[in-house]
């Protein structure tokens, strides 16, 4: 079998699995967030936390809960990292203060940018009790925000959006935990390590010693992908054979990254009472996913005809196709795990994964974040083009007025502002520039990639950049923090504003938001807004590199 | 088009005045252009070059063109306002004092509730209600309609407007508006745009345009550090040119002109919108409440059938009905003549020596006395019955049954009776007058349904009649035996379901409903209360116009959306012109992005700037006229407009910039 | 007269029963939310930080003991490596792994991050070519490039084939014997289409040793 056919069949397998899985999973998630009953374990959680699951929160209270929980997460994780030396299983792991700040913010914002080296920076205690826990809860926060926005669209003249603690708990207990457990056991069977003994030093046959790493990797690996987190237990992340041993685990990881983001449109459709609405969002996400996969795969397979076969920074077991599928998926989902080195990609391949993140992580984006990002695109599309049907723009019966478009526009401007200002400032500053591995346009892309990844909460890197320095650690942490919570705050305000409106009945006069045309319009808006914002810098980075 | 050019020339001084930055603060987009123009002028002075000077000039032209668009839009209103103002000459009024005496006062000194006497040939000094008498009034000053209208005390035709002329009789008017706040004053303010406030959607769009401007500001402002990382960055004037090309100047320049023109289109159709908000709401309306009479049906009923009673022969009945209506000039009467004439065919006799008996409120009958003494009458059943009884006759036995049957079917029965010179009166037949649905209404309602608008017919008829007419007209629903409270309840019900409701009304008892409706169109013939409650006034008092108003509201929104889409789509081509030109010195490979193969970097950038300025001028007619609106389903409309303004917006500038570049390349020094 | 029934909210609250009660708790202050957040974090830490990995660990111990502890390879009871990790092989008698930035030390992992046009990489590639000797000019890509992890356990069948002659000569085996070993240890695509055909270098070298001992 030829490599191309094998690659296409692999992609087809992913598509098939998702096509089958997104329906029951999407329906199940819709039930999770509408069910009246609490599981016994959930009731116990609420009791222990002293929260009343029956209280409904206004958007502002909901936002305060998110803020309070995330603040505690960041501080708690920071403390755990700083005190890891005094805790069991320390094994000499340590991080500087700025690195610890960066890491704590990174994992609490679902970014999982890693300034540290997994093997030496984080002890098993930090990995399992700190990082892996954030992998669960930060993804759950994303789901909660998405559900709050959906409630904003579906509720009629309501002042409340649900209860954050309930949404968070249910996301973890009913969605993430069961799926992660299944994923972990499959990965474990495939060869991913799950062990707490100390790393073993092996005396090799040819006389060279080698450390075989250990850790509770399989359990963390599953949620790393499922929660679109991406922070590797080990430095090489999913390129490391102990994290991602073969083509099957690679496929499983790709599916884990995509399965929740691609199922959420279905959840959305079910909850708004019109599945076609969800299908349009799904079509939007899928179109971008397929198109960008084609671009990146094309760029890398073209590069593979050269003498180096595009194999620098890629593993033999994955080859070019298995690498690009993963690289594309990880950047399209805000995961940021890598099974190959993005910086070693061809200019257009690397530019492609960069563009994936610039799109705002909507193809299909992170857990929850992808859906609310896509709905922001939908509202933007509705507003501009909706006028062209001669009505005040509306989406699923809710009017997009001044307040709504203001919030949506601010969401749209937040990450580009962080990316452009962050990159510009870092390039102007000697200390940050000194961390670059690349030179010329490639160096520009390297820095741009870092700030794009952080601001969009992706976490992957052009890893040649020496980011473990105070300036970059702190500015990138700021980008992650603002890139995550400014949009979340605005989205919750938007949800509150939408919930307060009366829902207008669907009529033929309203702009249809369930048609292929609308999905195409969303694609156009997303690509145009991203393109117009970033074309100058893309021209100076990847395009200049590709065309010279 | 010539008219537009003339207007444009006339508006030029106003456009120049709008270069004042104070005026531009209202539009952040154009303010950025203004700042860019100032900056590039300074730079062009400091380091003169053909390129720098050209850019500066064209940036100023961009600001100027934006001002021009607004000035032209306002200019059309101004012309109209001047016409109105001419009618508002200073008047003197004859104020009625408590003791019945009359004193002369200046029109401007009138107070609320003053009573003034107006006689034939005099100008009505202010808005008010007729409280005594009846008169014909020439309202052409405000409606343009030369046919006089009747205004009388009491009822729904009591309102008079200041500035109109009484043609006959004498009336006493109670003043209901302070001087300076009269209808004409408000009208002048409206058409001049003085009272114009930004509408909700316009504000929302403004927010989006501002944020887009911020994004592009960031994208352009960060170019120097990016480019500086590997070499020399572009000059400031180039960055200014890029920024101005990227920010949505097209829609930014035309936005207020579109709004003004939308109001203007209503004024041209003799509808006064009291706020831009109402025009926008009209586009959103999803339920139309339409009065049956005059809107859905012709104002008058028409003969559709004549049922003989008492064994009379059909031809005889037809002939008698014909005779009784011959002198009847009411539309009903004419329709009876017409109908019977077709029934009788050639057998029509116009009798000689007959005397027509006109309808009076007292007899409630009309007819004819023939030369031989025969009397023919037709009228309401009760009146004719009495006439027959008075003459010693008895109404035929089957009369009641026939009359009730016609009523039940939604018609109006007119009984025809005859009395020979010496005999007793007898009833011979019943004319079935029927409501006739206006031609084209069925199609109109189908069209509205496709647009997602529900139509509800409001009528005082009984449910049975209403149902029959509703079915015939093809409305979606009806409200029979409607009281003002019923109307109000219906509006609230629709609104609680999230629908926007539009209605027309003229009576005082319509006022609450007009106020409650999202779009309330008061008829100019209506009472002051109704006109005060509604947010639009139709000077022609044509309730059918509600449908046009909805179309105008939609057209306003469509125009805004189309030009926004066009404006943003334009950016793609501008990028392809400017980016390669800007960076080709740094990375020669980027020349392959120069897909238009533009002459030189300078000519490419200048062409984009010129295109950006000229497209504003090119689109002024569209902004004023509005995008052509066809009642289509929303998805069809979206597909169509996306193709024209989205895809067109991508393609047009590629062609335009290339053509301009061919010319600009000829400039020496570029 | 038909009436419009108001659209009912499709998403009912998880707790709409609670809405009727007046006891709606508004934990208004950031402080109270933070306290609740802290308790939630602690509870979640127990749930997904302790219980979840413990269960997966237990499953591993029960069913996938070998995989869970790193797929270690033993010869004569002594651990000689992990079947998942490449090793640094020196000397002509071994099949060599791909170039590795970390020389397969395993204490950390990663790659060069250099692009295909980077002069630093081109220099290294030139050196690697030179080290391969006669076969250098036509060397397969994986022989010239470093992997992402620095621990790539595999080489391409082409790179293995390119090493057959050297290994056979160093071991005193016929090229045919060695080639057969390579063929035996060439893994095909999983399920016929997943991943790449590859040769696990540790397994091949173990087999080579075994063959040489016989």
PDB file of C-alpha atoms in Angstrom, chain A residues 66-300:
ATOM      1  CA  UNK A  66     -15.366  30.871  37.095  1.00  0.00           C
ATOM      2  CA  UNK A  67     -12.960  33.557  38.243  1.00  0.00           C
ATOM      3  CA  UNK A  68     -12.858  32.300  41.812  1.00  0.00           C
ATOM      4  CA  UNK A  69     -12.297  28.722  40.768  1.00  0.00           C
ATOM      5  CA  UNK A  70      -9.626  29.613  38.225  1.00  0.00           C
ATOM      6  CA  UNK A  71      -7.838  31.923  40.641  1.00  0.00           C
ATOM      7  CA  UNK A  72      -7.680  29.144  43.209  1.00  0.00           C
ATOM      8  CA  UNK A  73      -6.493  26.753  40.507  1.00  0.00           C
ATOM      9  CA  UNK A  74      -3.637  29.015  39.489  1.00  0.00           C
ATOM     10  CA  UNK A  75      -2.531  29.799  43.033  1.00  0.00           C
ATOM     11  CA  UNK A  76      -2.893  26.201  44.139  1.00  0.00           C
ATOM     12  CA  UNK A  77      -0.935  24.833  41.211  1.00  0.00           C
ATOM     13  CA  UNK A  78       1.745  27.466  41.646  1.00  0.00           C
ATOM     14  CA  UNK A  79       2.110  26.535  45.311  1.00  0.00           C
ATOM     15  CA  UNK A  80       2.257  22.822  44.506  1.00  0.00           C
ATOM     16  CA  UNK A  81       5.012  23.416  41.948  1.00  0.00           C
ATOM     17  CA  UNK A  82       7.040  25.651  44.222  1.00  0.00           C
ATOM     18  CA  UNK A  83       6.799  23.238  47.144  1.00  0.00           C
ATOM     19  CA  UNK A  84       7.289  20.059  45.117  1.00  0.00           C
ATOM     20  CA  UNK A  85      10.773  19.654  46.515  1.00  0.00           C
ATOM     21  CA  UNK A  86       9.315  19.200  49.997  1.00  0.00           C
ATOM     22  CA  UNK A  87       6.715  16.696  48.879  1.00  0.00           C
ATOM     23  CA  UNK A  88       7.115  12.957  48.274  1.00  0.00           C
ATOM     24  CA  UNK A  89       8.510  11.620  44.980  1.00  0.00           C
ATOM     25  CA  UNK A  90      10.283  14.934  44.348  1.00  0.00           C
ATOM     26  CA  UNK A  91      13.219  13.248  42.557  1.00  0.00           C
ATOM     27  CA  UNK A  92      14.966  16.585  42.242  1.00  0.00           C
ATOM     28  CA  UNK A  93      12.310  18.244  40.087  1.00  0.00           C
ATOM     29  CA  UNK A  94      12.166  22.043  40.363  1.00  0.00           C
ATOM     30  CA  UNK A  95      11.047  25.179  38.571  1.00  0.00           C
ATOM     31  CA  UNK A  96      11.990  28.833  38.964  1.00  0.00           C
ATOM     32  CA  UNK A  97       9.327  31.265  40.131  1.00  0.00           C
ATOM     33  CA  UNK A  98       8.638  32.704  36.694  1.00  0.00           C
ATOM     34  CA  UNK A  99       8.534  29.248  35.170  1.00  0.00           C
ATOM     35  CA  UNK A 100       6.132  28.131  37.893  1.00  0.00           C
ATOM     36  CA  UNK A 101       3.873  31.162  37.260  1.00  0.00           C
ATOM     37  CA  UNK A 102       3.910  30.367  33.567  1.00  0.00           C
ATOM     38  CA  UNK A 103       3.116  26.713  34.165  1.00  0.00           C
ATOM     39  CA  UNK A 104       0.345  27.358  36.679  1.00  0.00           C
ATOM     40  CA  UNK A 105      -1.379  29.853  34.381  1.00  0.00           C
ATOM     41  CA  UNK A 106      -0.759  27.627  31.395  1.00  0.00           C
ATOM     42  CA  UNK A 107      -2.510  24.564  32.809  1.00  0.00           C
ATOM     43  CA  UNK A 108      -5.369  26.485  34.436  1.00  0.00           C
ATOM     44  CA  UNK A 109      -6.129  28.198  31.129  1.00  0.00           C
ATOM     45  CA  UNK A 110      -6.246  24.927  29.173  1.00  0.00           C
ATOM     46  CA  UNK A 111      -3.190  26.107  27.240  1.00  0.00           C
ATOM     47  CA  UNK A 112      -0.475  23.752  28.482  1.00  0.00           C
ATOM     48  CA  UNK A 113       2.361  25.793  27.102  1.00  0.00           C
ATOM     49  CA  UNK A 114       5.415  24.216  28.673  1.00  0.00           C
ATOM     50  CA  UNK A 115       8.444  26.280  29.550  1.00  0.00           C
ATOM     51  CA  UNK A 116       9.732  23.483  31.697  1.00  0.00           C
ATOM     52  CA  UNK A 117      11.064  20.105  30.658  1.00  0.00           C
ATOM     53  CA  UNK A 118       8.686  17.406  31.809  1.00  0.00           C
ATOM     54  CA  UNK A 119      11.376  14.928  32.844  1.00  0.00           C
ATOM     55  CA  UNK A 120      13.133  17.365  35.193  1.00  0.00           C
ATOM     56  CA  UNK A 121      10.697  20.189  35.942  1.00  0.00           C
ATOM     57  CA  UNK A 122       7.685  18.447  37.419  1.00  0.00           C
ATOM     58  CA  UNK A 123       7.621  15.657  40.004  1.00  0.00           C
ATOM     59  CA  UNK A 124       5.017  12.889  39.732  1.00  0.00           C
ATOM     60  CA  UNK A 125       3.079  14.642  42.479  1.00  0.00           C
ATOM     61  CA  UNK A 126       2.915  17.887  40.481  1.00  0.00           C
ATOM     62  CA  UNK A 127       2.094  15.989  37.286  1.00  0.00           C
ATOM     63  CA  UNK A 128      -0.700  13.894  38.725  1.00  0.00           C
ATOM     64  CA  UNK A 129      -2.189  16.003  41.521  1.00  0.00           C
ATOM     65  CA  UNK A 130      -1.594  19.325  39.818  1.00  0.00           C
ATOM     66  CA  UNK A 131      -1.268  19.272  36.058  1.00  0.00           C
ATOM     67  CA  UNK A 132      -3.570  16.342  35.334  1.00  0.00           C
ATOM     68  CA  UNK A 133      -6.272  17.725  37.633  1.00  0.00           C
ATOM     69  CA  UNK A 134      -6.145  21.021  35.746  1.00  0.00           C
ATOM     70  CA  UNK A 135      -6.374  19.068  32.514  1.00  0.00           C
ATOM     71  CA  UNK A 136      -9.774  17.886  33.690  1.00  0.00           C
ATOM     72  CA  UNK A 137     -11.145  21.014  35.286  1.00  0.00           C
ATOM     73  CA  UNK A 138      -9.905  23.546  32.742  1.00  0.00           C
ATOM     74  CA  UNK A 139     -11.626  21.534  30.036  1.00  0.00           C
ATOM     75  CA  UNK A 140     -14.729  21.383  32.217  1.00  0.00           C
ATOM     76  CA  UNK A 141     -14.648  25.183  32.554  1.00  0.00           C
ATOM     77  CA  UNK A 142     -14.647  25.409  28.757  1.00  0.00           C
ATOM     78  CA  UNK A 143     -17.668  23.107  28.570  1.00  0.00           C
ATOM     79  CA  UNK A 144     -19.475  25.110  31.237  1.00  0.00           C
ATOM     80  CA  UNK A 145     -18.966  28.381  29.361  1.00  0.00           C
ATOM     81  CA  UNK A 146     -20.215  26.827  26.129  1.00  0.00           C
ATOM     82  CA  UNK A 147     -23.304  25.513  27.869  1.00  0.00           C
ATOM     83  CA  UNK A 148     -23.915  28.874  29.534  1.00  0.00           C
ATOM     84  CA  UNK A 149     -23.836  30.523  26.099  1.00  0.00           C
ATOM     85  CA  UNK A 150     -26.247  27.943  24.701  1.00  0.00           C
ATOM     86  CA  UNK A 151     -28.582  28.624  27.624  1.00  0.00           C
ATOM     87  CA  UNK A 152     -28.339  32.314  26.803  1.00  0.00           C
ATOM     88  CA  UNK A 153     -29.588  31.502  23.321  1.00  0.00           C
ATOM     89  CA  UNK A 154     -32.364  29.164  24.412  1.00  0.00           C
ATOM     90  CA  UNK A 155     -33.789  30.745  27.521  1.00  0.00           C
ATOM     91  CA  UNK A 156     -36.661  33.126  27.174  1.00  0.00           C
ATOM     92  CA  UNK A 157     -36.459  36.384  29.111  1.00  0.00           C
ATOM     93  CA  UNK A 158     -34.381  34.783  31.820  1.00  0.00           C
ATOM     94  CA  UNK A 159     -31.985  36.412  34.209  1.00  0.00           C
ATOM     95  CA  UNK A 160     -29.967  33.287  34.934  1.00  0.00           C
ATOM     96  CA  UNK A 161     -27.635  30.946  33.081  1.00  0.00           C
ATOM     97  CA  UNK A 162     -27.541  27.862  35.283  1.00  0.00           C
ATOM     98  CA  UNK A 163     -25.066  26.991  37.978  1.00  0.00           C
ATOM     99  CA  UNK A 164     -21.350  26.923  37.281  1.00  0.00           C
ATOM    100  CA  UNK A 165     -20.562  24.402  40.003  1.00  0.00           C
ATOM    101  CA  UNK A 166     -23.147  21.997  38.647  1.00  0.00           C
ATOM    102  CA  UNK A 167     -21.923  22.427  35.070  1.00  0.00           C
ATOM    103  CA  UNK A 168     -18.323  21.966  36.146  1.00  0.00           C
ATOM    104  CA  UNK A 169     -19.024  18.887  38.238  1.00  0.00           C
ATOM    105  CA  UNK A 170     -21.209  17.238  35.628  1.00  0.00           C
ATOM    106  CA  UNK A 171     -18.660  17.949  32.894  1.00  0.00           C
ATOM    107  CA  UNK A 172     -16.002  16.166  34.897  1.00  0.00           C
ATOM    108  CA  UNK A 173     -18.049  13.343  36.351  1.00  0.00           C
ATOM    109  CA  UNK A 174     -20.311  12.484  33.447  1.00  0.00           C
ATOM    110  CA  UNK A 175     -18.299  13.416  30.344  1.00  0.00           C
ATOM    111  CA  UNK A 176     -14.569  13.783  30.855  1.00  0.00           C
ATOM    112  CA  UNK A 177     -13.948  11.115  33.474  1.00  0.00           C
ATOM    113  CA  UNK A 178     -15.661   8.189  31.738  1.00  0.00           C
ATOM    114  CA  UNK A 179     -14.188   9.018  28.325  1.00  0.00           C
ATOM    115  CA  UNK A 180     -10.736   9.610  29.779  1.00  0.00           C
ATOM    116  CA  UNK A 181     -10.851   6.295  31.614  1.00  0.00           C
ATOM    117  CA  UNK A 182     -11.680   4.456  28.417  1.00  0.00           C
ATOM    118  CA  UNK A 183      -9.002   6.374  26.527  1.00  0.00           C
ATOM    119  CA  UNK A 184      -6.414   5.731  29.236  1.00  0.00           C
ATOM    120  CA  UNK A 185      -6.984   2.002  29.231  1.00  0.00           C
ATOM    121  CA  UNK A 186      -6.805   1.829  25.439  1.00  0.00           C
ATOM    122  CA  UNK A 187      -3.550   3.805  25.478  1.00  0.00           C
ATOM    123  CA  UNK A 188      -2.263   1.649  28.321  1.00  0.00           C
ATOM    124  CA  UNK A 189      -2.958  -1.456  26.291  1.00  0.00           C
ATOM    125  CA  UNK A 190      -1.145   0.178  23.406  1.00  0.00           C
ATOM    126  CA  UNK A 191       1.988   0.592  25.489  1.00  0.00           C
ATOM    127  CA  UNK A 192       1.712   3.913  27.306  1.00  0.00           C
ATOM    128  CA  UNK A 193       3.323   3.750  30.729  1.00  0.00           C
ATOM    129  CA  UNK A 194       1.358   3.843  34.004  1.00  0.00           C
ATOM    130  CA  UNK A 195       3.836   3.334  36.767  1.00  0.00           C
ATOM    131  CA  UNK A 196       4.976   5.126  39.887  1.00  0.00           C
ATOM    132  CA  UNK A 197       8.376   3.507  40.328  1.00  0.00           C
ATOM    133  CA  UNK A 198      11.434   5.621  39.732  1.00  0.00           C
ATOM    134  CA  UNK A 199      12.821   5.892  36.200  1.00  0.00           C
ATOM    135  CA  UNK A 200      15.043   2.931  35.487  1.00  0.00           C
ATOM    136  CA  UNK A 201      18.525   3.283  34.082  1.00  0.00           C
ATOM    137  CA  UNK A 202      19.102   0.512  31.599  1.00  0.00           C
ATOM    138  CA  UNK A 203      22.457  -0.726  30.440  1.00  0.00           C
ATOM    139  CA  UNK A 204      22.055  -1.075  26.722  1.00  0.00           C
ATOM    140  CA  UNK A 205      23.401  -3.880  24.521  1.00  0.00           C
ATOM    141  CA  UNK A 206      25.996  -1.709  22.905  1.00  0.00           C
ATOM    142  CA  UNK A 207      27.098  -0.482  26.287  1.00  0.00           C
ATOM    143  CA  UNK A 208      25.295   2.865  26.399  1.00  0.00           C
ATOM    144  CA  UNK A 209      23.128   3.662  29.394  1.00  0.00           C
ATOM    145  CA  UNK A 210      19.595   4.870  28.913  1.00  0.00           C
ATOM    146  CA  UNK A 211      16.949   6.184  31.315  1.00  0.00           C
ATOM    147  CA  UNK A 212      13.525   4.639  30.810  1.00  0.00           C
ATOM    148  CA  UNK A 213      11.059   7.211  32.097  1.00  0.00           C
ATOM    149  CA  UNK A 214       8.115   6.274  34.243  1.00  0.00           C
ATOM    150  CA  UNK A 215       5.069   7.957  35.669  1.00  0.00           C
ATOM    151  CA  UNK A 216       1.291   7.855  35.652  1.00  0.00           C
ATOM    152  CA  UNK A 217       1.422   8.721  31.984  1.00  0.00           C
ATOM    153  CA  UNK A 218      -1.470   6.784  30.440  1.00  0.00           C
ATOM    154  CA  UNK A 219      -4.082   8.358  32.720  1.00  0.00           C
ATOM    155  CA  UNK A 220      -2.670  11.817  32.042  1.00  0.00           C
ATOM    156  CA  UNK A 221      -2.213  11.191  28.324  1.00  0.00           C
ATOM    157  CA  UNK A 222      -5.893  10.412  27.822  1.00  0.00           C
ATOM    158  CA  UNK A 223      -7.159  13.617  29.439  1.00  0.00           C
ATOM    159  CA  UNK A 224      -4.335  15.573  27.819  1.00  0.00           C
ATOM    160  CA  UNK A 225      -5.887  14.838  24.439  1.00  0.00           C
ATOM    161  CA  UNK A 226      -9.533  14.511  25.450  1.00  0.00           C
ATOM    162  CA  UNK A 227      -9.544  17.839  27.269  1.00  0.00           C
ATOM    163  CA  UNK A 228      -7.611  19.480  24.399  1.00  0.00           C
ATOM    164  CA  UNK A 229      -4.947  20.394  26.935  1.00  0.00           C
ATOM    165  CA  UNK A 230      -1.766  19.128  25.317  1.00  0.00           C
ATOM    166  CA  UNK A 231       0.786  19.300  28.100  1.00  0.00           C
ATOM    167  CA  UNK A 232       3.070  16.306  27.751  1.00  0.00           C
ATOM    168  CA  UNK A 233       4.218  14.307  30.745  1.00  0.00           C
ATOM    169  CA  UNK A 234       7.559  14.098  28.982  1.00  0.00           C
ATOM    170  CA  UNK A 235       9.295  16.817  27.035  1.00  0.00           C
ATOM    171  CA  UNK A 236       8.867  15.278  23.598  1.00  0.00           C
ATOM    172  CA  UNK A 237       5.148  15.065  24.294  1.00  0.00           C
ATOM    173  CA  UNK A 238       3.271  12.728  21.964  1.00  0.00           C
ATOM    174  CA  UNK A 239       6.411  12.215  19.910  1.00  0.00           C
ATOM    175  CA  UNK A 240       7.845  10.313  22.881  1.00  0.00           C
ATOM    176  CA  UNK A 241       7.445   6.576  22.342  1.00  0.00           C
ATOM    177  CA  UNK A 242       6.328   6.108  25.949  1.00  0.00           C
ATOM    178  CA  UNK A 243       3.484   8.600  25.435  1.00  0.00           C
ATOM    179  CA  UNK A 244       2.514   7.590  21.923  1.00  0.00           C
ATOM    180  CA  UNK A 245       4.059   4.222  21.063  1.00  0.00           C
ATOM    181  CA  UNK A 246       2.529   3.411  17.680  1.00  0.00           C
ATOM    182  CA  UNK A 247       0.209   4.327  14.840  1.00  0.00           C
ATOM    183  CA  UNK A 248      -2.837   2.991  16.673  1.00  0.00           C
ATOM    184  CA  UNK A 249      -2.261   5.080  19.801  1.00  0.00           C
ATOM    185  CA  UNK A 250      -1.583   7.995  17.477  1.00  0.00           C
ATOM    186  CA  UNK A 251      -4.970   7.496  15.859  1.00  0.00           C
ATOM    187  CA  UNK A 252      -6.622   7.155  19.267  1.00  0.00           C
ATOM    188  CA  UNK A 253      -5.040  10.399  20.416  1.00  0.00           C
ATOM    189  CA  UNK A 254      -6.203  12.245  17.308  1.00  0.00           C
ATOM    190  CA  UNK A 255      -9.727  10.979  17.859  1.00  0.00           C
ATOM    191  CA  UNK A 256      -9.629  11.883  21.546  1.00  0.00           C
ATOM    192  CA  UNK A 257      -8.680  15.449  20.662  1.00  0.00           C
ATOM    193  CA  UNK A 258     -11.494  15.803  18.163  1.00  0.00           C
ATOM    194  CA  UNK A 259     -14.325  13.856  19.660  1.00  0.00           C
ATOM    195  CA  UNK A 260     -15.766  16.361  22.140  1.00  0.00           C
ATOM    196  CA  UNK A 261     -15.234  19.497  20.029  1.00  0.00           C
ATOM    197  CA  UNK A 262     -16.878  17.840  17.024  1.00  0.00           C
ATOM    198  CA  UNK A 263     -19.764  16.521  19.139  1.00  0.00           C
ATOM    199  CA  UNK A 264     -20.626  19.820  20.778  1.00  0.00           C
ATOM    200  CA  UNK A 265     -22.356  21.257  17.685  1.00  0.00           C
ATOM    201  CA  UNK A 266     -24.766  18.360  17.981  1.00  0.00           C
ATOM    202  CA  UNK A 267     -25.317  19.221  21.644  1.00  0.00           C
ATOM    203  CA  UNK A 268     -25.945  22.805  20.590  1.00  0.00           C
ATOM    204  CA  UNK A 269     -28.428  21.737  17.926  1.00  0.00           C
ATOM    205  CA  UNK A 270     -30.320  19.523  20.351  1.00  0.00           C
ATOM    206  CA  UNK A 271     -30.446  22.190  23.032  1.00  0.00           C
ATOM    207  CA  UNK A 272     -31.692  24.949  20.738  1.00  0.00           C
ATOM    208  CA  UNK A 273     -34.300  22.545  19.484  1.00  0.00           C
ATOM    209  CA  UNK A 274     -33.124  22.538  15.892  1.00  0.00           C
ATOM    210  CA  UNK A 275     -30.454  20.019  15.001  1.00  0.00           C
ATOM    211  CA  UNK A 276     -29.822  21.749  11.702  1.00  0.00           C
ATOM    212  CA  UNK A 277     -28.365  24.679  13.627  1.00  0.00           C
ATOM    213  CA  UNK A 278     -25.797  22.284  15.032  1.00  0.00           C
ATOM    214  CA  UNK A 279     -25.157  20.773  11.635  1.00  0.00           C
ATOM    215  CA  UNK A 280     -24.299  24.174  10.191  1.00  0.00           C
ATOM    216  CA  UNK A 281     -21.778  24.797  12.958  1.00  0.00           C
ATOM    217  CA  UNK A 282     -20.407  21.296  12.459  1.00  0.00           C
ATOM    218  CA  UNK A 283     -20.134  21.901   8.724  1.00  0.00           C
ATOM    219  CA  UNK A 284     -18.243  25.128   9.413  1.00  0.00           C
ATOM    220  CA  UNK A 285     -15.786  23.367  11.716  1.00  0.00           C
ATOM    221  CA  UNK A 286     -15.390  20.358   9.463  1.00  0.00           C
ATOM    222  CA  UNK A 287     -14.823  22.450   6.342  1.00  0.00           C
ATOM    223  CA  UNK A 288     -12.012  24.373   7.979  1.00  0.00           C
ATOM    224  CA  UNK A 289     -10.563  21.195   9.468  1.00  0.00           C
ATOM    225  CA  UNK A 290     -10.509  19.385   6.137  1.00  0.00           C
ATOM    226  CA  UNK A 291      -9.279  22.396   4.175  1.00  0.00           C
ATOM    227  CA  UNK A 292      -6.404  23.154   6.511  1.00  0.00           C
ATOM    228  CA  UNK A 293      -5.493  19.472   6.782  1.00  0.00           C
ATOM    229  CA  UNK A 294      -5.242  19.435   3.006  1.00  0.00           C
ATOM    230  CA  UNK A 295      -3.030  22.531   2.975  1.00  0.00           C
ATOM    231  CA  UNK A 296      -0.674  21.276   5.671  1.00  0.00           C
ATOM    232  CA  UNK A 297      -0.457  17.746   4.302  1.00  0.00           C
ATOM    233  CA  UNK A 298       0.137  19.120   0.829  1.00  0.00           C
ATOM    234  CA  UNK A 299       2.924  21.372   2.108  1.00  0.00           C
ATOM    235  CA  UNK A 300       4.653  18.572   4.009  1.00  0.00           C
TER     236      UNK A 300
END
